[in-house]
Amino acid sequence: MIRANVKKTYRLDRHHVVTAVKRADMVVREQTFTVITGPSGSGKSTLLAVLGLLEEPTEGKVLLNGNEVQTEKERARVRLHTFGFVHQYPRLHPTLSALDNVLLPLALMKNVTTEEVERGRALLEEVGLKERIDHLPFQMSGGEQRRVGLARGLMLDPAVLFADEPTASLDPENSLLIFSHLHKWFLRGKTVVVATHDPIGVRFATDVYDMREGILTKKSIRKSDPDDDECKDCASAY
Amino acid sequence: MLMAGTALTAFILFSSVYFLNSIEKSVQTTEGRVGADLIVTHSKEDVNEPYGRHVLPGDELLPFVEGLEGVEVVAPELYLSTVSTICCGTEGDFPIVAFDPSRDFTLSSFMVKSDPLEDGEVVIGTKAGGDRFLFHVEDEVIQEKVKLFYKLFAVKNVLFPTGTKVDETIYMTLGSAHEMIKNKVLDVHIQEDAISAIFVKAEADRVTEIGRAITRRFPETNVHYGSGVKKEVASYVRPLRNVVYALIGLVVVTNMLQSITLYSAMLTERKKEIGMYRVMGIPTGKSVQLILYEVIVVTGAGSVIGICASLGLLYDHQTLLYAWSELPLVLPKKTDLFFQGGITMAVTMLISLFGSGLCLRSLYKQKPYRMVREGES
């Protein structure tokens, strides 16, 4: 469980300070699909970075299972072993194949075993990239690269998966595909936290938060229902 | 691009080492030539001018000088004649001088090939046709011959350009000269044991004493002391050598800056990818290792390409370079080649590692999230 009560400001220069998150008090429960909605520039990505231990809050604390993670080294360890990240732009290694990109986090740590290679293949197949396993990033479309990034985020079997605008600039079909994969992960008993302004994402959510001008408010706790075409939270989401 | 940059660095560095070697060799040979501690000539001759007709009695003088305490090497030379010719793109007056290859320490370091000179063979200066000979000096099939005093001599070797009268001279062995004197084929009469000059290497603290002993015993001789000339050469050469070292230093610094710029551009381009590794929690050491490993692979390949290109170009155009630079350019021996290639590779890699390390250091000062998100909405 992640509990956060934070404020985050950035100093641009000597005279200018931007408050990205003015007030955010939230709890990410285990085995939930939390969606943070809000318009661009509302501070949801910054909040996700604070929750994912990528940024330190200016005020307040982030507690992981009741404990504060103090040092950068510890934060990196938590990110590696407990958290997974899916980013708007996956930033794949340009000279490595899809499979090698998925295996890269592991390969950087140790020798990759045959079982792990098989797991990497299975993840790519699961996200619909069976035919693209040996392709280089430049040989894939933006949506496919995004799915490679998703498979890479799942490779280390994270307990909590953070996804920052995973469907930005994707067509509705590909967006639905990405959310479906995230949902599968949630159904396996994992925790998923998504920052998005894509209304489709709310259908999959169990917990919905709304972020406007740096202030977070809780909208609802609902039943995750991907087929809920008339989802009322979706209508008001950005 | 990175590989090309590294290849260029390695090319310049390796070529610089080659030219520096050549300059060193040139300095050594010049010092060797003028570096005789004593030059003994007839008192009516000028050491700075071509030989004249005045000779010394070799059968008495040589054993005497060799027998003096402190004398290390004695190299005699005998001027035979000057031939005038116009042939095959070579024209002028060419002095013919005989020397003893087994005792010589003044000419041998100028010779392009290290093969010993036999009787019946000649070695020629660059202006005495040697410039053309340079183009096929390594070719065993092509043989050039020159007719001197109605006798054919095989051109066995060529002297590097010296910028002195040596460039116009044709050298043969004393054995060949003695045979011609014996057979009376020369146009002038020379005694069989005659010598024009002797070059002496001696212990430094005995030079004056030796010189005095020679002039006392043979009043017709004139002794020129080499140390002054040596100092003069050194004073001319030192600034040149310093300039070359300074230029190499400049090349290294320029390439270091170029390398830093290239790696900075490369790492800025991959900033978000590196940021992503950090977001994933991969320890700094591991991601740095990945980047440095790539740097080593790229630099290694680039430097091998650069060294091979430099070596290929210098080897293929060796003779052209001889003629162009007028330096005793010498390709390193195989063992030295590996050593110099290894050093060049190591320096190139160090420059690249330093350049990339510097850029990585500034990258890792940033927060991972900001590295990934920079420039995004």
PDB file of C-alpha atoms in Angstrom, chain B residues 15 34 48 63 89 105 114 125 140 144 215 223 228 252 281 293 301 314 318 337 362:
ATOM      1  CA  SER B  15      50.472   9.033 -38.365  1.00  0.00           C
ATOM      2  CA  VAL B  34      78.064  15.394 -38.611  1.00  0.00           C
ATOM      3  CA  ASN B  48      82.430  21.764 -45.785  1.00  0.00           C
ATOM      4  CA  PRO B  63      96.547   2.079 -38.336  1.00  0.00           C
ATOM      5  CA  GLY B  89      65.776  12.641 -65.786  1.00  0.00           C
ATOM      6  CA  PHE B 105      78.832   5.050 -39.058  1.00  0.00           C
ATOM      7  CA  SER B 114      69.718  -2.173 -44.249  1.00  0.00           C
ATOM      8  CA  GLY B 125      72.017   9.955 -53.172  1.00  0.00           C
ATOM      9  CA  GLU B 140      63.308  -7.303 -55.769  1.00  0.00           C
ATOM     10  CA  GLU B 144      69.064  -0.636 -61.826  1.00  0.00           C
ATOM     11  CA  THR B 215      98.381  16.542 -36.569  1.00  0.00           C
ATOM     12  CA  VAL B 223      91.501  17.898 -37.877  1.00  0.00           C
ATOM     13  CA  GLY B 228      80.626  22.190 -32.154  1.00  0.00           C
ATOM     14  CA  VAL B 252      45.448  15.158 -28.841  1.00  0.00           C
ATOM     15  CA  GLY B 281      15.887   1.434 -10.788  1.00  0.00           C
ATOM     16  CA  TYR B 293      31.026  -0.866 -22.896  1.00  0.00           C
ATOM     17  CA  ALA B 301      36.624  -0.680 -33.809  1.00  0.00           C
ATOM     18  CA  LEU B 314      51.757   5.217 -45.269  1.00  0.00           C
ATOM     19  CA  GLN B 318      56.072   5.177 -48.604  1.00  0.00           C
ATOM     20  CA  LEU B 337      54.148  -1.411 -34.844  1.00  0.00           C
ATOM     21  CA  SER B 362      26.794  15.733 -15.848  1.00  0.00           C
TER      22      SER B 362
END
